[in-house]
CSV table of C-alpha atoms in Angstrom, one decimal:
chain,number,residue,atom,x,y,z
A,1436,UNK,CA,0.0,0.0,0.0
A,1437,UNK,CA,1.1,3.5,-0.7
A,1438,UNK,CA,1.6,5.1,2.7
A,1439,UNK,CA,0.7,8.5,1.3
A,1440,UNK,CA,-2.4,7.1,-0.3
A,1441,UNK,CA,-3.5,5.5,2.9
A,1442,UNK,CA,-2.8,8.7,4.8
A,1443,UNK,CA,-4.9,10.7,2.3
A,1444,UNK,CA,-7.9,8.4,2.8
A,1445,UNK,CA,-7.6,8.6,6.6
A,1446,UNK,CA,-7.3,12.4,6.7
A,1447,UNK,CA,-10.2,12.8,4.3
A,1448,UNK,CA,-12.3,10.6,6.5
A,1449,UNK,CA,-11.2,12.3,9.7
A,1450,UNK,CA,-12.0,15.8,8.4
A,1451,UNK,CA,-15.4,14.7,7.1
A,1452,UNK,CA,-16.3,12.9,10.4
A,1453,UNK,CA,-15.3,15.9,12.6
A,1454,UNK,CA,-17.6,18.2,10.5
A,1455,UNK,CA,-20.4,15.7,10.5
A,1456,UNK,CA,-20.2,15.0,14.2
A,1457,UNK,CA,-20.5,18.7,15.1
A,1458,UNK,CA,-23.6,19.2,12.8
A,1459,UNK,CA,-25.2,16.0,14.1
A,1460,UNK,CA,-24.8,17.0,17.7
A,1461,UNK,CA,-26.4,20.4,17.0
A,1462,UNK,CA,-29.3,18.6,15.3
A,1463,UNK,CA,-29.7,16.3,18.3
A,1464,UNK,CA,-29.7,19.1,20.8
A,1465,UNK,CA,-32.4,20.9,18.7
A,1466,UNK,CA,-34.6,17.9,18.1
A,1467,UNK,CA,-33.9,15.2,20.7
A,1468,UNK,CA,-33.8,12.6,18.0
A,1469,UNK,CA,-32.2,9.3,19.1
A,1470,UNK,CA,-31.1,8.5,15.6
A,1471,UNK,CA,-29.2,11.8,15.5
A,1472,UNK,CA,-27.6,11.1,18.8
A,1473,UNK,CA,-26.6,7.6,17.7
A,1474,UNK,CA,-25.1,9.0,14.5
A,1475,UNK,CA,-23.3,11.7,16.4
A,1476,UNK,CA,-21.6,9.2,18.6
A,1477,UNK,CA,-20.9,7.1,15.5
A,1478,UNK,CA,-19.1,10.0,13.9
A,1479,UNK,CA,-17.2,10.8,17.1
A,1480,UNK,CA,-16.1,7.1,17.2
A,1481,UNK,CA,-15.1,7.2,13.6
A,1482,UNK,CA,-13.0,10.4,14.2
A,1483,UNK,CA,-11.2,8.8,17.1
A,1484,UNK,CA,-10.6,5.7,14.9
A,1485,UNK,CA,-9.0,7.7,12.2
A,1486,UNK,CA,-6.8,9.3,14.8
A,1487,UNK,CA,-5.8,5.9,16.1
A,1488,UNK,CA,-4.9,4.8,12.5
A,1489,UNK,CA,-2.7,7.9,12.0
A,1490,UNK,CA,-1.0,7.3,15.4
A,1491,UNK,CA,-0.4,3.6,14.6
A,1492,UNK,CA,1.1,4.5,11.2
A,1493,UNK,CA,3.4,7.0,12.9
A,1494,UNK,CA,4.6,4.6,15.7
A,1495,UNK,CA,5.1,1.8,13.2
A,1496,UNK,CA,7.9,3.8,11.5
A,1497,UNK,CA,10.2,3.6,14.6
A,1498,UNK,CA,13.6,2.0,14.1
A,1499,UNK,CA,14.2,-1.5,15.3
A,1500,UNK,CA,15.7,-1.9,18.8
A,1501,UNK,CA,17.5,-4.8,20.6
A,1502,UNK,CA,14.3,-5.6,22.4
A,1503,UNK,CA,12.3,-5.4,19.1
A,1504,UNK,CA,14.8,-6.5,16.5
A,1505,UNK,CA,12.2,-6.8,13.7
A,1506,UNK,CA,10.9,-3.3,14.2
A,1507,UNK,CA,7.4,-2.0,15.0
A,1508,UNK,CA,5.6,-2.6,11.7
A,1509,UNK,CA,2.9,-4.8,13.2
A,1510,UNK,CA,1.9,-2.0,15.5
A,1511,UNK,CA,-0.4,-0.8,12.7
A,1512,UNK,CA,-2.3,-4.1,13.2
A,1513,UNK,CA,-2.7,-3.4,16.9
A,1514,UNK,CA,-4.2,0.0,16.4
A,1515,UNK,CA,-6.5,-1.4,13.7
A,1516,UNK,CA,-7.7,-4.0,16.2
A,1517,UNK,CA,-8.3,-1.2,18.8
A,1518,UNK,CA,-10.4,0.6,16.1
A,1519,UNK,CA,-12.7,-2.5,15.8
A,1520,UNK,CA,-13.2,-2.5,19.6
A,1521,UNK,CA,-14.0,1.2,19.7
A,1522,UNK,CA,-16.5,0.9,16.8
A,1523,UNK,CA,-18.1,-2.1,18.6
A,1524,UNK,CA,-18.4,-0.5,22.0
A,1525,UNK,CA,-18.7,3.2,21.5
A,1526,UNK,CA,-20.6,3.0,18.2
A,1527,UNK,CA,-22.6,-0.2,18.0
A,1528,UNK,CA,-23.5,-1.0,21.7
A,1529,UNK,CA,-24.2,2.7,22.4
A,1530,UNK,CA,-26.6,2.9,19.5
A,1531,UNK,CA,-28.4,-0.3,20.6
A,1532,UNK,CA,-28.7,1.0,24.2
A,1533,UNK,CA,-30.1,4.3,22.9
A,1534,UNK,CA,-32.6,2.4,20.7
A,1535,UNK,CA,-33.8,0.4,23.7
A,1536,UNK,CA,-34.1,3.6,25.8
A,1537,UNK,CA,-36.0,5.4,23.0
A,1538,UNK,CA,-38.3,2.4,22.5
A,1539,UNK,CA,-39.3,2.6,26.2
A,1540,UNK,CA,-40.2,6.2,25.9
A,1541,UNK,CA,-40.9,7.0,22.2
A,1542,UNK,CA,-41.4,10.7,21.5
A,1543,UNK,CA,-42.2,12.5,18.2
A,1544,UNK,CA,-39.9,15.2,16.8
A,1545,UNK,CA,-41.9,18.4,17.5
A,1546,UNK,CA,-39.3,21.2,17.1
A,1547,UNK,CA,-36.9,22.1,14.4
A,1548,UNK,CA,-38.3,19.3,12.3
A,1549,UNK,CA,-36.4,20.2,9.1
A,1550,UNK,CA,-33.0,20.3,10.9
A,1551,UNK,CA,-32.3,16.5,11.1
A,1552,UNK,CA,-33.3,15.9,7.4
A,1553,UNK,CA,-31.0,18.7,6.2
A,1554,UNK,CA,-28.1,17.6,8.4
A,1555,UNK,CA,-28.4,14.0,7.3
A,1556,UNK,CA,-28.5,14.9,3.6
A,1557,UNK,CA,-25.4,17.1,4.0
A,1558,UNK,CA,-23.7,14.3,6.0
A,1559,UNK,CA,-24.4,11.8,3.2
A,1560,UNK,CA,-22.7,14.2,0.8
A,1561,UNK,CA,-19.6,14.5,3.0
A,1562,UNK,CA,-19.4,10.8,3.7
A,1563,UNK,CA,-19.8,10.1,0.0
A,1564,UNK,CA,-16.7,12.3,-0.6
A,1565,UNK,CA,-14.7,10.4,2.0
A,1566,UNK,CA,-15.9,7.1,0.7
A,1567,UNK,CA,-15.0,8.1,-2.9
A,1568,UNK,CA,-11.5,9.0,-1.7
A,1569,UNK,CA,-11.0,5.6,0.0
A,1570,UNK,CA,-12.2,3.8,-3.1
A,1571,UNK,CA,-9.9,5.8,-5.4
A,1572,UNK,CA,-6.9,5.0,-3.2
A,1573,UNK,CA,-7.8,1.4,-2.8
A,1574,UNK,CA,-8.2,0.9,-6.6
A,1575,UNK,CA,-4.5,1.8,-7.0
A,1576,UNK,CA,-3.5,-1.3,-5.2
A,1577,UNK,CA,-6.5,-3.6,-5.5
A,1578,UNK,CA,-5.8,-4.8,-9.0
A,1579,UNK,CA,-8.2,-7.5,-10.2
A,1580,UNK,CA,-9.2,-8.5,-6.7
A,1581,UNK,CA,-12.9,-8.3,-5.7
A,1582,UNK,CA,-13.7,-5.9,-2.9
A,1583,UNK,CA,-14.4,-8.7,-0.5
A,1584,UNK,CA,-11.0,-10.3,-1.2
A,1585,UNK,CA,-9.2,-7.0,-1.0
A,1586,UNK,CA,-10.7,-6.3,2.5
A,1587,UNK,CA,-9.9,-9.9,3.6
A,1588,UNK,CA,-6.4,-10.2,2.2
A,1589,UNK,CA,-5.0,-6.7,2.4
A,1590,UNK,CA,-1.9,-6.6,4.6
A,1591,UNK,CA,-2.1,-2.8,5.2
A,1592,UNK,CA,-5.1,-2.4,7.5
A,1593,UNK,CA,-5.8,1.3,7.0
A,1594,UNK,CA,-7.7,1.3,3.7
A,1595,UNK,CA,-9.9,-1.7,4.5
A,1596,UNK,CA,-10.8,0.0,7.8
A,1597,UNK,CA,-11.6,3.3,6.2
A,1598,UNK,CA,-13.6,1.6,3.5
A,1599,UNK,CA,-15.7,-0.4,5.9
A,1600,UNK,CA,-16.2,2.6,8.2
A,1601,UNK,CA,-17.3,4.9,5.4
A,1602,UNK,CA,-19.6,2.3,3.9
A,1603,UNK,CA,-21.1,1.7,7.3
A,1604,UNK,CA,-21.5,5.5,7.8
A,1605,UNK,CA,-23.3,5.9,4.5
A,1606,UNK,CA,-25.7,3.0,5.3
A,1607,UNK,CA,-26.1,4.3,8.8
A,1608,UNK,CA,-27.1,7.7,7.5
A,1609,UNK,CA,-29.7,6.2,5.3
A,1610,UNK,CA,-31.1,4.3,8.3
A,1611,UNK,CA,-31.1,7.5,10.3
A,1612,UNK,CA,-32.9,9.3,7.5
A,1613,UNK,CA,-35.4,6.6,7.3
A,1614,UNK,CA,-36.1,6.6,11.1
A,1615,UNK,CA,-36.3,10.4,11.2
A,1616,UNK,CA,-38.4,10.7,8.1
A,1617,UNK,CA,-40.9,8.1,9.2
A,1618,UNK,CA,-41.1,9.8,12.6
A,1619,UNK,CA,-41.9,13.1,11.0
A,1620,UNK,CA,-44.5,11.6,8.7
A,1621,UNK,CA,-46.3,9.4,11.3
A,1622,UNK,CA,-45.6,11.3,14.5
A,1623,UNK,CA,-44.6,7.9,16.1
A,1624,UNK,CA,-41.2,8.0,17.9
A,1625,UNK,CA,-40.8,4.2,17.5
A,1626,UNK,CA,-39.6,4.8,13.9
A,1627,UNK,CA,-36.7,6.8,15.4
A,1628,UNK,CA,-35.9,4.0,17.8
A,1629,UNK,CA,-36.0,1.5,14.9
A,1630,UNK,CA,-33.6,3.6,12.8
A,1631,UNK,CA,-31.2,3.8,15.8
A,1632,UNK,CA,-31.4,0.0,16.3
A,1633,UNK,CA,-30.5,-0.6,12.7
A,1634,UNK,CA,-27.5,1.7,13.0
A,1635,UNK,CA,-26.4,-0.3,16.1
A,1636,UNK,CA,-26.7,-3.7,14.4
A,1637,UNK,CA,-24.8,-2.4,11.4
A,1638,UNK,CA,-21.9,-1.1,13.4
A,1639,UNK,CA,-21.7,-4.3,15.5
A,1640,UNK,CA,-21.4,-6.3,12.3
A,1641,UNK,CA,-18.8,-4.1,10.8
A,1642,UNK,CA,-16.8,-4.1,14.0
A,1643,UNK,CA,-16.8,-7.9,14.3
A,1644,UNK,CA,-15.7,-8.1,10.6
A,1645,UNK,CA,-12.8,-5.8,11.3
A,1646,UNK,CA,-11.8,-7.6,14.5
A,1647,UNK,CA,-11.7,-11.0,12.7
A,1648,UNK,CA,-9.5,-9.7,9.9
A,1649,UNK,CA,-7.1,-7.7,12.1
A,1650,UNK,CA,-6.8,-10.7,14.4
A,1651,UNK,CA,-5.6,-12.8,11.5
A,1652,UNK,CA,-2.9,-10.1,10.8
A,1653,UNK,CA,-1.9,-9.9,14.4
A,1654,UNK,CA,-1.4,-13.7,14.6
A,1655,UNK,CA,0.8,-13.5,11.6
A,1656,UNK,CA,0.1,-14.1,7.9
A,1657,UNK,CA,2.4,-15.5,5.2
A,1658,UNK,CA,3.0,-14.2,1.7
A,1659,UNK,CA,0.2,-14.5,-0.9
A,1660,UNK,CA,0.4,-17.3,-3.4
A,1661,UNK,CA,1.7,-15.1,-6.3
A,1662,UNK,CA,4.5,-13.7,-4.1
A,1663,UNK,CA,5.4,-17.3,-3.0
A,1664,UNK,CA,5.7,-18.3,-6.6
A,1665,UNK,CA,8.0,-15.4,-7.3
A,1666,UNK,CA,10.2,-16.2,-4.3
A,1667,UNK,CA,10.4,-19.9,-5.3
A,1668,UNK,CA,11.3,-18.9,-8.8
A,1669,UNK,CA,13.9,-16.5,-7.6
A,1670,UNK,CA,15.5,-19.1,-5.4
A,1671,UNK,CA,15.7,-21.9,-7.9
A,1672,UNK,CA,16.2,-20.0,-11.2
A,1673,UNK,CA,20.0,-20.0,-10.8
A,1674,UNK,CA,22.7,-22.7,-10.5
A,1675,UNK,CA,23.3,-21.9,-6.8
A,1676,UNK,CA,20.3,-23.8,-5.5
A,1677,UNK,CA,19.1,-27.3,-6.5
A,1678,UNK,CA,15.7,-27.1,-4.7
A,1679,UNK,CA,13.9,-25.6,-1.8
A,1680,UNK,CA,13.7,-28.2,1.0
A,1681,UNK,CA,11.2,-26.1,3.0
A,1682,UNK,CA,10.3,-22.4,3.3
A,1683,UNK,CA,8.2,-20.2,5.5
A,1684,UNK,CA,7.2,-16.5,5.2
A,1685,UNK,CA,5.8,-14.0,7.6
A,1686,UNK,CA,4.7,-10.4,7.4
A,1687,UNK,CA,6.6,-8.4,10.0
A,1688,UNK,CA,4.4,-5.4,8.9
A,1689,UNK,CA,2.3,-4.3,6.0
A,1690,UNK,CA,5.4,-3.5,3.9
A,1691,UNK,CA,8.0,-5.9,5.3
A,1692,UNK,CA,8.1,-9.7,4.6
A,1693,UNK,CA,10.4,-12.2,6.3
A,1694,UNK,CA,11.5,-15.2,4.2
A,1695,UNK,CA,13.2,-18.2,5.9
A,1696,UNK,CA,14.1,-21.3,3.8
A,1697,UNK,CA,16.2,-24.4,4.0
A,1698,UNK,CA,17.8,-24.8,0.6
A,1699,UNK,CA,19.6,-27.6,-1.1
A,1700,UNK,CA,22.8,-26.2,-2.6
A,1701,UNK,CA,25.2,-27.5,-5.2
A,1702,UNK,CA,28.6,-28.8,-3.8
A,1703,UNK,CA,31.0,-25.9,-3.2
A,1704,UNK,CA,34.7,-25.9,-2.9
A,1705,UNK,CA,34.9,-23.1,-0.4
A,1706,UNK,CA,32.8,-21.3,2.1
A,1707,UNK,CA,33.3,-18.2,0.1
A,1708,UNK,CA,31.6,-19.8,-2.9
A,1709,UNK,CA,28.7,-20.8,-0.7
A,1710,UNK,CA,28.3,-17.3,0.8
A,1711,UNK,CA,28.5,-15.7,-2.7
A,1712,UNK,CA,25.8,-18.0,-4.0
A,1713,UNK,CA,23.5,-17.3,-1.1
A,1714,UNK,CA,24.0,-13.5,-1.5
A,1715,UNK,CA,23.1,-13.9,-5.2
A,1716,UNK,CA,19.9,-15.8,-4.3
A,1717,UNK,CA,18.9,-13.1,-1.8
A,1718,UNK,CA,19.4,-10.4,-4.4
A,1719,UNK,CA,17.1,-12.2,-6.8
A,1720,UNK,CA,14.4,-12.6,-4.1
A,1721,UNK,CA,14.5,-8.9,-3.3
A,1722,UNK,CA,14.4,-8.0,-7.0
A,1723,UNK,CA,11.2,-10.2,-7.5
A,1724,UNK,CA,9.5,-9.2,-4.2
A,1725,UNK,CA,10.9,-5.9,-2.9
A,1726,UNK,CA,9.1,-6.1,0.4
A,1727,UNK,CA,11.1,-9.3,1.3
A,1728,UNK,CA,13.6,-7.3,3.4
A,1729,UNK,CA,14.4,-10.0,6.0
A,1730,UNK,CA,15.8,-13.2,4.4
A,1731,UNK,CA,17.3,-16.2,6.2
A,1732,UNK,CA,18.6,-19.0,4.0
A,1733,UNK,CA,20.0,-22.2,5.5
A,1734,UNK,CA,22.1,-24.2,3.1
A,1735,UNK,CA,22.0,-28.0,3.1
A,1736,UNK,CA,22.7,-31.0,0.8
A,1737,UNK,CA,19.5,-32.7,-0.3
A,1738,UNK,CA,19.0,-36.4,0.1
A,1739,UNK,CA,15.9,-38.1,-1.3
A,1740,UNK,CA,16.4,-41.0,1.0
A,1741,UNK,CA,16.6,-38.8,4.0
A,1742,UNK,CA,13.5,-36.9,2.8
A,1743,UNK,CA,11.5,-40.1,2.7
A,1744,UNK,CA,12.7,-41.1,6.2
A,1745,UNK,CA,11.0,-38.2,8.0
A,1746,UNK,CA,9.6,-34.8,7.9
A,1747,UNK,CA,11.7,-32.9,10.5
A,1748,UNK,CA,14.5,-30.5,9.5
A,1749,UNK,CA,17.1,-33.0,10.5
A,1750,UNK,CA,15.8,-35.6,8.1
A,1751,UNK,CA,16.2,-33.3,5.1
A,1752,UNK,CA,20.0,-33.7,4.9
A,1753,UNK,CA,22.4,-35.9,3.2
A,1754,UNK,CA,25.2,-35.1,5.6
A,1755,UNK,CA,25.7,-38.2,7.8
A,1756,UNK,CA,26.0,-38.2,11.5
A,1757,UNK,CA,29.6,-38.7,12.8
A,1758,UNK,CA,30.4,-42.4,13.5
A,1759,UNK,CA,31.5,-43.4,16.9
A,1760,UNK,CA,34.8,-44.6,15.6
A,1761,UNK,CA,35.5,-41.2,14.1
A,1762,UNK,CA,34.6,-39.5,17.3
A,1763,UNK,CA,37.1,-41.6,19.3
A,1764,UNK,CA,39.8,-40.9,16.8
A,1765,UNK,CA,39.2,-37.2,17.2
A,1766,UNK,CA,39.4,-37.6,20.9
A,1767,UNK,CA,35.7,-37.2,21.5
A,1768,UNK,CA,33.4,-39.8,23.2
A,1769,UNK,CA,31.2,-41.7,20.8
A,1770,UNK,CA,27.5,-41.4,20.7
């Protein structure tokens, strides 16, 4: 993901939500509409979430330390997970509580009746602008992926979070407009409570979706299949490596991939030849997959018989264990 692109989408969403939150609160104070209160809290939660995403992006840029030798790239995932919790509690649960409270004491909107409708229409326009910005930035990196796959597989959490938040905000505004409009038409405050409840359910669903996806990133995800194919091709395309015995990858952050592999190398005359060959392979990997910045390659000599004998790392080697006689000759006790 382009860091600047993600930041533009977050800032656009933040500015839109701050303006929307202020106008919604004014509308709530004038009308007493529970839908307007739920939407006000929703916008406040979204504004706080965008602030958290910006903070996470900033903190993730810190240099590695001895205590955190792989850096702080995954801190962006932590802040994205916090966003899902805030959206669930401050947004969804509050809206459901407000809907329950309003249903117990439904009241029609009797003053400033035109205010909530005007505010909601303006808010839809502002949220639409923010959503359009997020879509534009996402399309630059989405490629041929469907939107569902992009949200589920994106390693950078900011754009999927903003996309879901803006989408939820637009649908929530439609629900609020429905509840307020029906309350004004019928004079029955239960419609306002129903609109508030729909907003709460929507926010809970979005928050759970975000939590599931960011949890997967926090646990650690490996490279996508197309990147794995590029890495495998880079490793085996030269004369230095006969085959990959086994390999694992892990995202240390949205833009940093670790590659660890046990490779079968061709017989070398000197350690210098071996080291030069490994360096060449690492350079090919970084050329194919630039985000593969941390690479560990363990050289070995492949044996098909040893491979068939077991699945552990020790079984994938043709180097025999020292015999007891050799140990004794060397002055070491035999095994």
